[in-house]
Coordinates of C-alpha atoms in Angstrom, one line a residue:
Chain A
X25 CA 144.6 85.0 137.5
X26 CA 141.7 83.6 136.0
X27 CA 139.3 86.2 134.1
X28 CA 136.4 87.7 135.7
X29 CA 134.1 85.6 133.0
X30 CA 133.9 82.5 131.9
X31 CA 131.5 82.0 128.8
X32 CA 129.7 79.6 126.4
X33 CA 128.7 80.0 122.8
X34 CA 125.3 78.3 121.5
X35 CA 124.3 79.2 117.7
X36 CA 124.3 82.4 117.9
X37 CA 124.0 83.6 121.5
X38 CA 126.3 83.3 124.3
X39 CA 125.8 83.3 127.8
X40 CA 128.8 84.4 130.3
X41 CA 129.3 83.5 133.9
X42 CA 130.6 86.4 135.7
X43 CA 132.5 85.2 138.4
X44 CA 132.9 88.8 140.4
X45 CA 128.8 88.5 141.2
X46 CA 128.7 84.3 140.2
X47 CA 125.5 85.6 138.1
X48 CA 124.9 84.5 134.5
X49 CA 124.4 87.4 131.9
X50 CA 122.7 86.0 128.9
X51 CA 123.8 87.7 125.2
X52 CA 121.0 87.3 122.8
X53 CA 122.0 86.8 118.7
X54 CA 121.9 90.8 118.3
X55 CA 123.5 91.6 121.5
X56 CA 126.0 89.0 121.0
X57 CA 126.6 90.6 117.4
X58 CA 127.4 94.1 118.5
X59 CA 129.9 92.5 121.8
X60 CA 131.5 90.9 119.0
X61 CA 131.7 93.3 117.2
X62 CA 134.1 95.4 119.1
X63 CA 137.4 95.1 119.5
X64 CA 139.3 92.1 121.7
X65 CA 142.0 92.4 123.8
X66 CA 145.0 90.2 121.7
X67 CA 145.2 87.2 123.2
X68 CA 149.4 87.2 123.3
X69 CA 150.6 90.5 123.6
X70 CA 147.1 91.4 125.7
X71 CA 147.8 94.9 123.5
X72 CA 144.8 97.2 122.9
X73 CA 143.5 97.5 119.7
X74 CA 141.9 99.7 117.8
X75 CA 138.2 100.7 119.8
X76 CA 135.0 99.7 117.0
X77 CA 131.9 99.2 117.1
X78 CA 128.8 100.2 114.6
X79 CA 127.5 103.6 115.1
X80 CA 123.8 103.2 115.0
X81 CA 121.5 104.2 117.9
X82 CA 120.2 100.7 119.1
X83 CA 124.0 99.4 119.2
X84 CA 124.7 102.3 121.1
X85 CA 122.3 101.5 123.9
X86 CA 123.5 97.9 123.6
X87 CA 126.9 98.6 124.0
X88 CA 126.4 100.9 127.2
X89 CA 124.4 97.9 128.8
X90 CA 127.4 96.1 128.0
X91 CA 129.8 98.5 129.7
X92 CA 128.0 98.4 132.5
X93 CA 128.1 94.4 133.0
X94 CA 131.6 94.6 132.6
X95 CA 131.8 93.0 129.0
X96 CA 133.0 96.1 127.5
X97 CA 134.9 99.1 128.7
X98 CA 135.9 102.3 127.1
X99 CA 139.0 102.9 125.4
X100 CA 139.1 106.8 123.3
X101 CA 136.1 107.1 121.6
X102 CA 135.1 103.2 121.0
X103 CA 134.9 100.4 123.4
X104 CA 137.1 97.5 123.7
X105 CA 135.9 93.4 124.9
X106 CA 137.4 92.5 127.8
X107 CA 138.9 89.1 128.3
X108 CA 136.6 86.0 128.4
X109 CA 137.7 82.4 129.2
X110 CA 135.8 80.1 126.8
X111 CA 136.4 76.6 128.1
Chain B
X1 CA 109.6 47.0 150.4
X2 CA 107.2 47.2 153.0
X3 CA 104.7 50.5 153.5
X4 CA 105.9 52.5 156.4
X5 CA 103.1 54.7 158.3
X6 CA 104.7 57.7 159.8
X7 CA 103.9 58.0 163.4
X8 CA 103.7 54.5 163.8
X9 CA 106.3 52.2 165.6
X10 CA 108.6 50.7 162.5
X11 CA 109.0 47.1 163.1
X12 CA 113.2 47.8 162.2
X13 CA 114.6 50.8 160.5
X14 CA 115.6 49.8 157.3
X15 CA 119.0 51.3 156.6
X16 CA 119.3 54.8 155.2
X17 CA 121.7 54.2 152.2
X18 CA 123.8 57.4 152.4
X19 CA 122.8 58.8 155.9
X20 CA 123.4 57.5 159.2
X21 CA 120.4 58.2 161.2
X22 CA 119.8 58.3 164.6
X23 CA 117.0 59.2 167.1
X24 CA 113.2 57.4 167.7
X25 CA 112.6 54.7 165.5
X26 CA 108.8 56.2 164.5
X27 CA 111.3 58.7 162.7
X28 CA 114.2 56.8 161.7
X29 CA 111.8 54.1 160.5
X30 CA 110.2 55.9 157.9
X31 CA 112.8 58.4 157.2
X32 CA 115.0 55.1 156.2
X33 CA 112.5 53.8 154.2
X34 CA 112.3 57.5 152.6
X35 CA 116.1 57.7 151.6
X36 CA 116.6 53.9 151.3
X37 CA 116.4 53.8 147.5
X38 CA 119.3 56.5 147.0
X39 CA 122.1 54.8 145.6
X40 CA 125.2 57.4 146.0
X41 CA 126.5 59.3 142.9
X42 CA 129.7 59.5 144.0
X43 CA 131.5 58.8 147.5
X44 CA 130.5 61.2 150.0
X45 CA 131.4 62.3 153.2
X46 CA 129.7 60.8 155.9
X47 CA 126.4 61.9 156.6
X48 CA 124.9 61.7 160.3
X49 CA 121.5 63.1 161.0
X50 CA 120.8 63.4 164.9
X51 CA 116.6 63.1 165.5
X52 CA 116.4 64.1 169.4
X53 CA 114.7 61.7 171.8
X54 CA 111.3 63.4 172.2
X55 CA 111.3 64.3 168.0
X56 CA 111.0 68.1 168.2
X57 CA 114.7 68.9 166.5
X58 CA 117.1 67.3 164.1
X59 CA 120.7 68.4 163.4
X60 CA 122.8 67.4 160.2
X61 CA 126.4 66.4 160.5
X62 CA 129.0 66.2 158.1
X63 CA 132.8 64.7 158.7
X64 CA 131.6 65.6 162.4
X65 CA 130.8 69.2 161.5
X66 CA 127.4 70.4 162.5
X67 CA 125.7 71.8 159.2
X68 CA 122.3 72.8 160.5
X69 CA 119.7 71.7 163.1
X70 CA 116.3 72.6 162.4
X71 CA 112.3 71.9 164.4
X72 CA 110.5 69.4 163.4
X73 CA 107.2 70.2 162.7
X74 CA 104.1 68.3 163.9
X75 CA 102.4 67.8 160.2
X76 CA 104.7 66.5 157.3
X77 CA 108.0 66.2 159.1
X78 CA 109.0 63.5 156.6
X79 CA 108.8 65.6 153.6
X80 CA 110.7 68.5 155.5
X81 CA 113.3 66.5 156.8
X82 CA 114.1 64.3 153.4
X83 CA 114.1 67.6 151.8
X84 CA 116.7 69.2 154.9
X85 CA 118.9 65.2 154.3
X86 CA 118.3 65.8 150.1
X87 CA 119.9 69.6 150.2
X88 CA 122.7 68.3 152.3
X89 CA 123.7 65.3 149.9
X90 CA 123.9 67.8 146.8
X91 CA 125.7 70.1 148.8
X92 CA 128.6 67.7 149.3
X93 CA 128.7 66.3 146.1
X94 CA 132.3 67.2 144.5
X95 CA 132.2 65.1 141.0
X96 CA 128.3 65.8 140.5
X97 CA 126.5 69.0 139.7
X98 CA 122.7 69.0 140.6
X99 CA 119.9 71.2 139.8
X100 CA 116.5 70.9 141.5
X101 CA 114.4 69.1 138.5
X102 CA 112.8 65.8 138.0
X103 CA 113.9 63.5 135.6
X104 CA 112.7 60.5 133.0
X105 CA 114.1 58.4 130.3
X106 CA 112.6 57.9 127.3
X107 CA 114.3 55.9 124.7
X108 CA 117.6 56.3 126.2
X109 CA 117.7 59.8 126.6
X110 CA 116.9 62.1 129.7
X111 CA 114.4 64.7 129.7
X112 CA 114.4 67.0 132.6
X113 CA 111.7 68.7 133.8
X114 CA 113.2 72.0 135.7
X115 CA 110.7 74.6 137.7
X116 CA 109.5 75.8 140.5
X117 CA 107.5 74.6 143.2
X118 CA 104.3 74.3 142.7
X119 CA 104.9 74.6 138.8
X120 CA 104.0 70.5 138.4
X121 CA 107.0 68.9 137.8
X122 CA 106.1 65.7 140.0
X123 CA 102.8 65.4 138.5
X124 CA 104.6 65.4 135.2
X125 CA 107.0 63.0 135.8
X126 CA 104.4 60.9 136.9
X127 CA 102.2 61.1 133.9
X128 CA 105.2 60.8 131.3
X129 CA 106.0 57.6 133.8
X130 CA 102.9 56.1 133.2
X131 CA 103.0 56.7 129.2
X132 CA 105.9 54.7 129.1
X133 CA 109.4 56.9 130.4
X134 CA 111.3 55.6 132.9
X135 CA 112.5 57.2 136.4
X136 CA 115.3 59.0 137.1
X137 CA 114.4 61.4 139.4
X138 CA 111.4 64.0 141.3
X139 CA 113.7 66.5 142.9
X140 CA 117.4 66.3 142.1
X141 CA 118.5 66.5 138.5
X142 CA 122.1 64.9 138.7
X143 CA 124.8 65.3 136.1
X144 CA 128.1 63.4 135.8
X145 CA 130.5 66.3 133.8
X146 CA 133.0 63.1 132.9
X147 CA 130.4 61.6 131.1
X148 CA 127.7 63.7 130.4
X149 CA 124.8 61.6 131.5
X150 CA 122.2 62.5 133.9
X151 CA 122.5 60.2 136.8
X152 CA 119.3 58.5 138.5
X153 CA 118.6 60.2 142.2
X154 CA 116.0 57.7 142.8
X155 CA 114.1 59.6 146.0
X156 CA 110.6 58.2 146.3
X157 CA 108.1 60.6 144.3
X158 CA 106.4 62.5 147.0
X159 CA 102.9 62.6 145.8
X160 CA 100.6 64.7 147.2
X161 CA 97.0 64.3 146.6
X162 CA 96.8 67.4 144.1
X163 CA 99.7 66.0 142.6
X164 CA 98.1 62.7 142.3
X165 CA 94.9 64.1 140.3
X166 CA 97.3 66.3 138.2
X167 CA 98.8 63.6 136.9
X168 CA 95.5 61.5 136.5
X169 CA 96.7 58.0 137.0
X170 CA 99.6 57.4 138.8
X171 CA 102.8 55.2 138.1
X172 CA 102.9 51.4 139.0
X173 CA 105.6 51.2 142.5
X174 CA 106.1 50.9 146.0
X175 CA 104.8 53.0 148.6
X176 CA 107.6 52.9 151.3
X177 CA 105.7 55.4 153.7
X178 CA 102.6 58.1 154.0
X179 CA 102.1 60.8 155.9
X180 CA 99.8 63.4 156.0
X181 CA 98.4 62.7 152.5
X182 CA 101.8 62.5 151.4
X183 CA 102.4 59.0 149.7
X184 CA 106.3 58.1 149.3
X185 CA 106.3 56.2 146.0
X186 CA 109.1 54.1 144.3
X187 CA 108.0 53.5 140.2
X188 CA 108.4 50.3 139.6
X189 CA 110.1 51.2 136.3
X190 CA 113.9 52.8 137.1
X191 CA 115.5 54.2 134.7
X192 CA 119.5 54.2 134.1
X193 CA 121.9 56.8 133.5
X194 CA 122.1 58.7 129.8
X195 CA 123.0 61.4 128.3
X196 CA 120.6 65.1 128.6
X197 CA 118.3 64.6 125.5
X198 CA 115.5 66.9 126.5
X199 CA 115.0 70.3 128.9
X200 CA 111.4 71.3 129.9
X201 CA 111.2 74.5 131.8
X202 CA 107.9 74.7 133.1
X203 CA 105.9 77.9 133.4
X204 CA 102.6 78.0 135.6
X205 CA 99.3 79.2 133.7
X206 CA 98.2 80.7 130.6
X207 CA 97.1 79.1 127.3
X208 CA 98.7 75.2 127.2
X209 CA 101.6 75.6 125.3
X210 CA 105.0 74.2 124.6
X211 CA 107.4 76.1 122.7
X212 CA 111.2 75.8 121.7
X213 CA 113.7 77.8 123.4
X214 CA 117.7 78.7 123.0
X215 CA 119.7 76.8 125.2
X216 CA 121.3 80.0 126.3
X217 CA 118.0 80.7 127.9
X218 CA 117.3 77.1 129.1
X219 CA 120.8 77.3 130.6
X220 CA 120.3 81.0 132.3
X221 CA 116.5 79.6 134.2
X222 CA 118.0 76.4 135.0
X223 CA 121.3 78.8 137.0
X224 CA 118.1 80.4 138.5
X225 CA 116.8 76.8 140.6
X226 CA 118.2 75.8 143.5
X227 CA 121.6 74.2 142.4
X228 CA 125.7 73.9 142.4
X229 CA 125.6 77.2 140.8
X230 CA 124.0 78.1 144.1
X231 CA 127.2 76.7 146.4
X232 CA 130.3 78.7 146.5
X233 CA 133.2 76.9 144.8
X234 CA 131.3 75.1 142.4
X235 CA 129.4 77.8 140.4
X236 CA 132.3 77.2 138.0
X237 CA 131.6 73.3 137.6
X238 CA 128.2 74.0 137.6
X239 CA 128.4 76.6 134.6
X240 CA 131.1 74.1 132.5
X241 CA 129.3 71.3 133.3
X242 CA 125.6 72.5 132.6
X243 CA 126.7 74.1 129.1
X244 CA 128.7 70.8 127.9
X245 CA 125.0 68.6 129.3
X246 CA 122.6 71.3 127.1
X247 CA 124.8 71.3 123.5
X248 CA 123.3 68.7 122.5
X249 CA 119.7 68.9 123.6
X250 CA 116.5 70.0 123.0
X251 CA 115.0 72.9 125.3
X252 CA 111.4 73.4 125.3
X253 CA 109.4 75.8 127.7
X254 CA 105.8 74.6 128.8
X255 CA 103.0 76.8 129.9
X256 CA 100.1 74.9 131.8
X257 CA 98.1 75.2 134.8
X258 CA 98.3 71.6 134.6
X259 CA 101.3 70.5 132.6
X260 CA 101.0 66.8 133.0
X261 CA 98.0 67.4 130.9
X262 CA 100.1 67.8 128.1
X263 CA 101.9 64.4 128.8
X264 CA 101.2 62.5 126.1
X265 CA 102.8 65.6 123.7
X266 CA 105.6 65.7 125.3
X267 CA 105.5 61.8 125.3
X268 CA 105.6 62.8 121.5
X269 CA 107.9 65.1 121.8
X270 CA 110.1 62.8 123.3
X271 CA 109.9 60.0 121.1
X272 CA 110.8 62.0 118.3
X273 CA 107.9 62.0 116.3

């Protein structure tokens, strides 16, 4: 089954097509940062790594934002990327 | 190309390109004339659009199917029903992904012009036309994915007379009919197919300005236009497509009242200097 988004990298931002709403959520350089910043899925084993993620306030409000999208969920006491097709 | 007067009996209706048209000739005449100039992207289904006998209602088929049937209205009926024929052709279109823009090319290289109504994007396209582009399109912003080029939709300009002292002069062509105040132009000066160079998002009012954007965000306002990304099943294509058309171009956001004002910048712009 295909993942629920599909997205695009320009420079340093990335924009993501999620397919559940077919609604475009546009990551700016900082928020793209702190998504990629946390821990992916592995591509092969589709194991769960390690949650990350910097501990400062702003990321913090970033990465909620993020959860709520979809982009990121919660895994212990970090957040982990969820899967992404990047055509 | 003779000048078609809505309202008045056509002498033959010229043939619709695309559509199959019937129904009176004083609205297949000029609505022929109208949608003569589209050459089709791509094949398409056939397209039959039913005028009834006294001119009140229209219906849209495609393969047979009945798509919609709307009034006509007594005032600009042409312009509403090219637009109702125009939203059906980029609604079938499989290979193509559209967005509603209008289109020039300068040097080889498109520039759309994406906004909403009202924002000025005809009046633009007319003054970049008359500084030298070339036209591609007023309405429908066509993109081949296989190839990357944007693809001429060559609708006759609709050219309102706001529209026509927006752009201050307006581009050498061929009225093929009027209505209303509404002049259906072809520019003499057609322009061919070639790969995205430049995005213009256009903002209405405040201070004359034109400013460079991401093309994360010129991809995200263009999703929000009428477009593929609008049809179910081809939101997909539309996304692919629209991100592989921007990598390589240049996205700019102009704010204006009057945006063809600041033609002969963008004419600049354009030209790379």
């Amino acid at each position: 089954m295909a993942p629920r988004f599909v997205g695009v990298r320009f420079d340093n931002e990335i924009v993501l097509l999620d397919r559940s709403t077919n609604s475009l959520i546009h990551l700016n350089e900082a928020a793209a940062q702190i998504w990629r910043a946390c821990a992916a899925p592995d591509a092969d084993t589709g194991a769960t790594p390690r949650p990350t993620g910097a501990k400062t306030a702003d990321a913090a409000s970033v990465r909620i934002a993020l959860t709520d999208a979809g982009l990121l969920r919660r895994a212990g006491d970090g957040y982990v990327r969820v899967a992404v097709e990047w055509p | 190309m003779a000048i078609v007067e809505a309202g008045q009996p056509a002498v033959a209706p010229p043939p619709a390109g695309v559509v199959d048209l019937s129904g009176p000739r004083w609205i297949t005449g000029p609505l022929g004339a109208v949608l003569a100039s589209i050459l089709p992207a791509e094949p398409l289904p056939p397209v039959e659009v039913t005028i009834a006998g006294d001119g009140r209602r229209a219906a849209g088929r495609v393969n047979g199917f009945e798509l919609w049937s709307v009034a006509i209205p007594r005032r600009r009926w042409l312009e509403v029903l090219t637009g109702q024929i125009v939203a059906t052709i980029t609604m079938v279109l499989r290979r193509h992904v559209f967005v509603h823009a209008g289109a020039v090319e300068m040097g080889g290289r498109a520039c759309m012009l994406v906004g909403d109504s009202g924002a000025g994007k005809t009046s633009t396209v007319a003054a970049l036309l008359t500084r030298g582009a070339t036209y591609l399109s007023d309405e429908v912003g066509l993109l081949d994915p296989e190839t990357n080029d944007i693809v001429p939709f060559h609708l006759p300009m609709a050219i309102k007379r706001w529209t026509a002292r927006a752009a201050g002069r307006l581009p050498a062509g061929t009225d093929v009919a009027r209505q209303d105040g509404v002049v259906f132009l072809v520019p003499a000066s057609l322009g061919r197919a070639c790969p995205l160079g430049t995005v213009i998002l256009l903002e209405r009012g405040g201070q004359p300005e034109i400013r460079e954007i991401s093309r994360a965000e010129a991809l995200v306002r263009l999703a929000r236009q009428p477009s593929s990304f609008q049809y179910a099943g081809r939101t997909d294509d539309a996304f692919r497509a629209w991100a592989r058309g921007l990598r390589t171009a240049r996205c700019l956001a102009v704010s204006a009242d009057r945006p063809a004002a600041l033609a002969a910048s963008l004419i600049r712009i354009l030209e790379g200097l």
